[in-house]
Amino acid sequence: GAVVSQHPSWVICKSGTSVKIECRSLDFQATTMFWYRQFPKQSLMLMATSNEGSKATYEQGVEKDKFLINHASLTLSTLTVTSAHPEDSSFYICSASDERGIDIWDGDTQYFGPGTRLTVL
Amino acid sequence: AQSVTQLDSQVPVFEEAPVELRCNYSSSVSVYLFWYVQYPNQGLQLLLKYLSGSTLVESINGFEAEFNKSQTSFHLRKPSVHISDTAEYFCAVSATSGTYKYIFGTGTRLKVLA
């Protein structure tokens, strides 16, 4: 149980284009989803927290107009990197939790997706 | 606010030897504690966690960690490591109430040598 998937697993795009990354909870309802960014050999940096049906809460320094997050259902959140540039190249990881304990008893635990490697040329 | 310190960026150890990966945290409120493992080019997998109750928690693959409130530590141990344990290990904390955001440590790269 508690499986999170991401799609695509890797993407290469041209500078100036937009890229959408999907994060799905496969066997539980994710009341909250988190988006992280990880640079090579570094830790995960939280970008934003999203709750189903409401606007995402962005961390300080993260451009909300550049990193659009939508959490339209209890099993799907999307991150769109708009007008991507080479400096946006990174490993993007989502996580999900079931804080209301609908499907998972330990609602405080985050379950992570496998990550999406974005390369902007 | 919370913070997490993983003092060792890299830990080389020979196969079948014991290992300890250190994690210390700082927080003004009660916290939950987690250890995650990340294999190359993959996401994070939950290894073990402390939410409440017994301060010694174990994983199914032989790792254990002990929550020490007085020393604000949550060190990860394994009595005998395998080559397959080579990975990056992240310690994380979250407040027991509020936004449930994780604060991650900088990670420790465990390299098991034959």
mmCIF file with all atom_site columns, N, CA and C in Angstrom, chain B residues 35-79:
data_model
loop_
_atom_site.group_PDB
_atom_site.id
_atom_site.type_symbol
_atom_site.label_atom_id
_atom_site.label_alt_id
_atom_site.label_comp_id
_atom_site.label_asym_id
_atom_site.label_entity_id
_atom_site.label_seq_id
_atom_site.pdbx_PDB_ins_code
_atom_site.Cartn_x
_atom_site.Cartn_y
_atom_site.Cartn_z
_atom_site.occupancy
_atom_site.B_iso_or_equiv
_atom_site.pdbx_formal_charge
_atom_site.auth_seq_id
_atom_site.auth_comp_id
_atom_site.auth_asym_id
_atom_site.auth_atom_id
_atom_site.pdbx_PDB_model_num
ATOM 1   N N  . TRP B 1 35 ? 13.499 8.210  8.872  1.00 0.00 ? 35 TRP B N  1
ATOM 2   C CA . TRP B 1 35 ? 14.681 7.921  8.048  1.00 0.00 ? 35 TRP B CA 1
ATOM 3   C C  . TRP B 1 35 ? 14.177 7.405  6.699  1.00 0.00 ? 35 TRP B C  1
ATOM 4   N N  . TYR B 1 36 ? 14.731 8.018  5.648  1.00 0.00 ? 36 TYR B N  1
ATOM 5   C CA . TYR B 1 36 ? 14.420 7.596  4.287  1.00 0.00 ? 36 TYR B CA 1
ATOM 6   C C  . TYR B 1 36 ? 15.712 7.167  3.605  1.00 0.00 ? 36 TYR B C  1
ATOM 7   N N  . VAL B 1 37 ? 15.585 6.249  2.651  1.00 0.00 ? 37 VAL B N  1
ATOM 8   C CA . VAL B 1 37 ? 16.725 5.808  1.861  1.00 0.00 ? 37 VAL B CA 1
ATOM 9   C C  . VAL B 1 37 ? 16.446 6.133  0.395  1.00 0.00 ? 37 VAL B C  1
ATOM 10  N N  . GLN B 1 38 ? 17.503 6.589  -0.281 1.00 0.00 ? 38 GLN B N  1
ATOM 11  C CA . GLN B 1 38 ? 17.370 6.920  -1.700 1.00 0.00 ? 38 GLN B CA 1
ATOM 12  C C  . GLN B 1 38 ? 18.465 6.206  -2.487 1.00 0.00 ? 38 GLN B C  1
ATOM 13  N N  . TYR B 1 39 ? 18.047 5.361  -3.397 1.00 0.00 ? 39 TYR B N  1
ATOM 14  C CA . TYR B 1 39 ? 18.984 4.703  -4.294 1.00 0.00 ? 39 TYR B CA 1
ATOM 15  C C  . TYR B 1 39 ? 19.187 5.593  -5.517 1.00 0.00 ? 39 TYR B C  1
ATOM 16  N N  . PRO B 1 40 ? 20.273 5.436  -6.249 1.00 0.00 ? 40 PRO B N  1
ATOM 17  C CA . PRO B 1 40 ? 20.580 6.331  -7.376 1.00 0.00 ? 40 PRO B CA 1
ATOM 18  C C  . PRO B 1 40 ? 19.422 6.497  -8.344 1.00 0.00 ? 40 PRO B C  1
ATOM 19  N N  . ASN B 1 41 ? 19.129 7.748  -8.658 1.00 0.00 ? 41 ASN B N  1
ATOM 20  C CA . ASN B 1 41 ? 18.094 8.107  -9.635 1.00 0.00 ? 41 ASN B CA 1
ATOM 21  C C  . ASN B 1 41 ? 16.703 7.608  -9.253 1.00 0.00 ? 41 ASN B C  1
ATOM 22  N N  . GLN B 1 42 ? 16.476 7.478  -7.972 1.00 0.00 ? 42 GLN B N  1
ATOM 23  C CA . GLN B 1 42 ? 15.157 7.060  -7.508 1.00 0.00 ? 42 GLN B CA 1
ATOM 24  C C  . GLN B 1 42 ? 14.635 8.029  -6.468 1.00 0.00 ? 42 GLN B C  1
ATOM 25  N N  . GLY B 1 43 ? 13.355 7.884  -6.152 1.00 0.00 ? 43 GLY B N  1
ATOM 26  C CA . GLY B 1 43 ? 12.758 8.679  -5.097 1.00 0.00 ? 43 GLY B CA 1
ATOM 27  C C  . GLY B 1 43 ? 13.143 8.133  -3.736 1.00 0.00 ? 43 GLY B C  1
ATOM 28  N N  . LEU B 1 44 ? 12.502 8.637  -2.715 1.00 0.00 ? 44 LEU B N  1
ATOM 29  C CA . LEU B 1 44 ? 12.824 8.220  -1.353 1.00 0.00 ? 44 LEU B CA 1
ATOM 30  C C  . LEU B 1 44 ? 11.904 7.101  -0.886 1.00 0.00 ? 44 LEU B C  1
ATOM 31  N N  . GLN B 1 45 ? 12.485 6.171  -0.181 1.00 0.00 ? 45 GLN B N  1
ATOM 32  C CA . GLN B 1 45 ? 11.699 5.083  0.409  1.00 0.00 ? 45 GLN B CA 1
ATOM 33  C C  . GLN B 1 45 ? 11.768 5.194  1.925  1.00 0.00 ? 45 GLN B C  1
ATOM 34  N N  . LEU B 1 46 ? 10.624 5.085  2.564  1.00 0.00 ? 46 LEU B N  1
ATOM 35  C CA . LEU B 1 46 ? 10.583 5.145  4.020  1.00 0.00 ? 46 LEU B CA 1
ATOM 36  C C  . LEU B 1 46 ? 11.281 3.931  4.601  1.00 0.00 ? 46 LEU B C  1
ATOM 37  N N  . LEU B 1 47 ? 12.215 4.201  5.493  1.00 0.00 ? 47 LEU B N  1
ATOM 38  C CA . LEU B 1 47 ? 12.959 3.121  6.144  1.00 0.00 ? 47 LEU B CA 1
ATOM 39  C C  . LEU B 1 47 ? 12.340 2.802  7.501  1.00 0.00 ? 47 LEU B C  1
ATOM 40  N N  . LEU B 1 48 ? 12.190 3.820  8.310  1.00 0.00 ? 48 LEU B N  1
ATOM 41  C CA . LEU B 1 48 ? 11.520 3.671  9.596  1.00 0.00 ? 48 LEU B CA 1
ATOM 42  C C  . LEU B 1 48 ? 11.137 5.042  10.122 1.00 0.00 ? 48 LEU B C  1
ATOM 43  N N  . LYS B 1 49 ? 10.324 5.029  11.157 1.00 0.00 ? 49 LYS B N  1
ATOM 44  C CA . LYS B 1 49 ? 9.824  6.297  11.683 1.00 0.00 ? 49 LYS B CA 1
ATOM 45  C C  . LYS B 1 49 ? 9.519  6.157  13.163 1.00 0.00 ? 49 LYS B C  1
ATOM 46  N N  . TYR B 1 50 ? 9.590  7.275  13.850 1.00 0.00 ? 50 TYR B N  1
ATOM 47  C CA . TYR B 1 50 ? 9.158  7.350  15.238 1.00 0.00 ? 50 TYR B CA 1
ATOM 48  C C  . TYR B 1 50 ? 8.018  8.352  15.319 1.00 0.00 ? 50 TYR B C  1
ATOM 49  N N  . LEU B 1 51 ? 6.869  7.864  15.756 1.00 0.00 ? 51 LEU B N  1
ATOM 50  C CA . LEU B 1 51 ? 5.714  8.740  15.953 1.00 0.00 ? 51 LEU B CA 1
ATOM 51  C C  . LEU B 1 51 ? 5.415  8.878  17.433 1.00 0.00 ? 51 LEU B C  1
ATOM 52  N N  . SER B 1 52 ? 5.411  7.765  18.157 1.00 0.00 ? 52 SER B N  1
ATOM 53  C CA . SER B 1 52 ? 5.165  7.770  19.593 1.00 0.00 ? 52 SER B CA 1
ATOM 54  C C  . SER B 1 52 ? 5.470  6.367  20.121 1.00 0.00 ? 52 SER B C  1
ATOM 55  N N  . GLY B 1 53 ? 5.386  6.207  21.425 1.00 0.00 ? 53 GLY B N  1
ATOM 56  C CA . GLY B 1 53 ? 5.558  4.880  22.001 1.00 0.00 ? 53 GLY B CA 1
ATOM 57  C C  . GLY B 1 53 ? 7.016  4.521  22.202 1.00 0.00 ? 53 GLY B C  1
ATOM 58  N N  . SER B 1 54 ? 7.359  3.284  21.900 1.00 0.00 ? 54 SER B N  1
ATOM 59  C CA . SER B 1 54 ? 8.714  2.789  22.097 1.00 0.00 ? 54 SER B CA 1
ATOM 60  C C  . SER B 1 54 ? 9.715  3.651  21.350 1.00 0.00 ? 54 SER B C  1
ATOM 61  N N  . THR B 1 55 ? 10.795 3.984  22.022 1.00 0.00 ? 55 THR B N  1
ATOM 62  C CA . THR B 1 55 ? 11.786 4.872  21.409 1.00 0.00 ? 55 THR B CA 1
ATOM 63  C C  . THR B 1 55 ? 12.701 4.135  20.438 1.00 0.00 ? 55 THR B C  1
ATOM 64  N N  . LEU B 1 56 ? 12.662 2.815  20.453 1.00 0.00 ? 56 LEU B N  1
ATOM 65  C CA . LEU B 1 56 ? 13.465 2.022  19.531 1.00 0.00 ? 56 LEU B CA 1
ATOM 66  C C  . LEU B 1 56 ? 12.556 1.514  18.419 1.00 0.00 ? 56 LEU B C  1
ATOM 67  N N  . VAL B 1 57 ? 12.861 1.890  17.202 1.00 0.00 ? 57 VAL B N  1
ATOM 68  C CA . VAL B 1 57 ? 12.056 1.460  16.064 1.00 0.00 ? 57 VAL B CA 1
ATOM 69  C C  . VAL B 1 57 ? 12.931 0.670  15.107 1.00 0.00 ? 57 VAL B C  1
ATOM 70  N N  . GLU B 1 58 ? 12.315 -0.288 14.440 1.00 0.00 ? 58 GLU B N  1
ATOM 71  C CA . GLU B 1 58 ? 13.065 -1.169 13.562 1.00 0.00 ? 58 GLU B CA 1
ATOM 72  C C  . GLU B 1 58 ? 12.443 -1.226 12.176 1.00 0.00 ? 58 GLU B C  1
ATOM 73  N N  . SER B 1 59 ? 13.301 -1.507 11.189 1.00 0.00 ? 59 SER B N  1
ATOM 74  C CA . SER B 1 59 ? 12.804 -1.703 9.832  1.00 0.00 ? 59 SER B CA 1
ATOM 75  C C  . SER B 1 59 ? 12.866 -3.189 9.503  1.00 0.00 ? 59 SER B C  1
ATOM 76  N N  . ILE B 1 60 ? 12.257 -3.565 8.409  1.00 0.00 ? 60 ILE B N  1
ATOM 77  C CA . ILE B 1 60 ? 12.208 -4.976 8.050  1.00 0.00 ? 60 ILE B CA 1
ATOM 78  C C  . ILE B 1 60 ? 13.544 -5.479 7.523  1.00 0.00 ? 60 ILE B C  1
ATOM 79  N N  . ASN B 1 61 ? 14.439 -4.593 7.136  1.00 0.00 ? 61 ASN B N  1
ATOM 80  C CA . ASN B 1 61 ? 15.717 -5.040 6.573  1.00 0.00 ? 61 ASN B CA 1
ATOM 81  C C  . ASN B 1 61 ? 16.890 -4.855 7.535  1.00 0.00 ? 61 ASN B C  1
ATOM 82  N N  . GLY B 1 62 ? 16.601 -4.864 8.824  1.00 0.00 ? 62 GLY B N  1
ATOM 83  C CA . GLY B 1 62 ? 17.664 -4.922 9.816  1.00 0.00 ? 62 GLY B CA 1
ATOM 84  C C  . GLY B 1 62 ? 18.141 -3.598 10.379 1.00 0.00 ? 62 GLY B C  1
ATOM 85  N N  . PHE B 1 63 ? 17.644 -2.479 9.893  1.00 0.00 ? 63 PHE B N  1
ATOM 86  C CA . PHE B 1 63 ? 18.017 -1.189 10.454 1.00 0.00 ? 63 PHE B CA 1
ATOM 87  C C  . PHE B 1 63 ? 17.176 -0.909 11.705 1.00 0.00 ? 63 PHE B C  1
ATOM 88  N N  . GLU B 1 64 ? 17.739 -0.140 12.596 1.00 0.00 ? 64 GLU B N  1
ATOM 89  C CA . GLU B 1 64 ? 17.001 0.326  13.761 1.00 0.00 ? 64 GLU B CA 1
ATOM 90  C C  . GLU B 1 64 ? 17.447 1.738  14.105 1.00 0.00 ? 64 GLU B C  1
ATOM 91  N N  . ALA B 1 65 ? 16.573 2.461  14.768 1.00 0.00 ? 65 ALA B N  1
ATOM 92  C CA . ALA B 1 65 ? 16.918 3.817  15.205 1.00 0.00 ? 65 ALA B CA 1
ATOM 93  C C  . ALA B 1 65 ? 16.301 4.037  16.564 1.00 0.00 ? 65 ALA B C  1
ATOM 94  N N  . GLU B 1 66 ? 16.966 4.818  17.374 1.00 0.00 ? 66 GLU B N  1
ATOM 95  C CA . GLU B 1 66 ? 16.474 5.095  18.706 1.00 0.00 ? 66 GLU B CA 1
ATOM 96  C C  . GLU B 1 66 ? 16.279 6.577  18.908 1.00 0.00 ? 66 GLU B C  1
ATOM 97  N N  . PHE B 1 67 ? 15.100 6.940  19.320 1.00 0.00 ? 67 PHE B N  1
ATOM 98  C CA . PHE B 1 67 ? 14.779 8.330  19.618 1.00 0.00 ? 67 PHE B CA 1
ATOM 99  C C  . PHE B 1 67 ? 15.286 8.654  21.011 1.00 0.00 ? 67 PHE B C  1
ATOM 100 N N  . ASN B 1 68 ? 16.165 9.640  21.093 1.00 0.00 ? 68 ASN B N  1
ATOM 101 C CA . ASN B 1 68 ? 16.702 10.071 22.374 1.00 0.00 ? 68 ASN B CA 1
ATOM 102 C C  . ASN B 1 68 ? 16.335 11.538 22.553 1.00 0.00 ? 68 ASN B C  1
ATOM 103 N N  . LYS B 1 69 ? 15.311 11.767 23.364 1.00 0.00 ? 69 LYS B N  1
ATOM 104 C CA . LYS B 1 69 ? 14.799 13.128 23.505 1.00 0.00 ? 69 LYS B CA 1
ATOM 105 C C  . LYS B 1 69 ? 15.788 14.050 24.194 1.00 0.00 ? 69 LYS B C  1
ATOM 106 N N  . SER B 1 70 ? 16.481 13.533 25.186 1.00 0.00 ? 70 SER B N  1
ATOM 107 C CA . SER B 1 70 ? 17.406 14.383 25.934 1.00 0.00 ? 70 SER B CA 1
ATOM 108 C C  . SER B 1 70 ? 18.590 14.819 25.080 1.00 0.00 ? 70 SER B C  1
ATOM 109 N N  . GLN B 1 71 ? 19.000 13.956 24.155 1.00 0.00 ? 71 GLN B N  1
ATOM 110 C CA . GLN B 1 71 ? 20.109 14.292 23.273 1.00 0.00 ? 71 GLN B CA 1
ATOM 111 C C  . GLN B 1 71 ? 19.633 14.776 21.904 1.00 0.00 ? 71 GLN B C  1
ATOM 112 N N  . THR B 1 72 ? 18.340 14.871 21.752 1.00 0.00 ? 72 THR B N  1
ATOM 113 C CA . THR B 1 72 ? 17.714 15.279 20.475 1.00 0.00 ? 72 THR B CA 1
ATOM 114 C C  . THR B 1 72 ? 18.368 14.565 19.302 1.00 0.00 ? 72 THR B C  1
ATOM 115 N N  . SER B 1 73 ? 18.406 13.247 19.425 1.00 0.00 ? 73 SER B N  1
ATOM 116 C CA . SER B 1 73 ? 19.035 12.453 18.366 1.00 0.00 ? 73 SER B CA 1
ATOM 117 C C  . SER B 1 73 ? 18.119 11.341 17.903 1.00 0.00 ? 73 SER B C  1
ATOM 118 N N  . PHE B 1 74 ? 18.406 10.855 16.714 1.00 0.00 ? 74 PHE B N  1
ATOM 119 C CA . PHE B 1 74 ? 17.657 9.743  16.122 1.00 0.00 ? 74 PHE B CA 1
ATOM 120 C C  . PHE B 1 74 ? 18.620 9.005  15.209 1.00 0.00 ? 74 PHE B C  1
ATOM 121 N N  . HIS B 1 75 ? 19.639 8.411  15.790 1.00 0.00 ? 75 HIS B N  1
ATOM 122 C CA . HIS B 1 75 ? 20.692 7.753  15.025 1.00 0.00 ? 75 HIS B CA 1
ATOM 123 C C  . HIS B 1 75 ? 20.204 6.436  14.429 1.00 0.00 ? 75 HIS B C  1
ATOM 124 N N  . LEU B 1 76 ? 20.679 6.154  13.228 1.00 0.00 ? 76 LEU B N  1
ATOM 125 C CA . LEU B 1 76 ? 20.312 4.929  12.504 1.00 0.00 ? 76 LEU B CA 1
ATOM 126 C C  . LEU B 1 76 ? 21.448 3.923  12.624 1.00 0.00 ? 76 LEU B C  1
ATOM 127 N N  . ARG B 1 77 ? 21.115 2.670  12.911 1.00 0.00 ? 77 ARG B N  1
ATOM 128 C CA . ARG B 1 77 ? 22.151 1.656  13.100 1.00 0.00 ? 77 ARG B CA 1
ATOM 129 C C  . ARG B 1 77 ? 21.771 0.373  12.360 1.00 0.00 ? 77 ARG B C  1
ATOM 130 N N  . LYS B 1 78 ? 22.833 -0.349 12.007 1.00 0.00 ? 78 LYS B N  1
ATOM 131 C CA . LYS B 1 78 ? 22.624 -1.687 11.471 1.00 0.00 ? 78 LYS B CA 1
ATOM 132 C C  . LYS B 1 78 ? 23.824 -2.524 11.917 1.00 0.00 ? 78 LYS B C  1
ATOM 133 N N  . PRO B 1 79 ? 23.601 -3.683 12.503 1.00 0.00 ? 79 PRO B N  1
ATOM 134 C CA . PRO B 1 79 ? 24.716 -4.471 13.041 1.00 0.00 ? 79 PRO B CA 1
ATOM 135 C C  . PRO B 1 79 ? 25.617 -5.089 11.979 1.00 0.00 ? 79 PRO B C  1
#
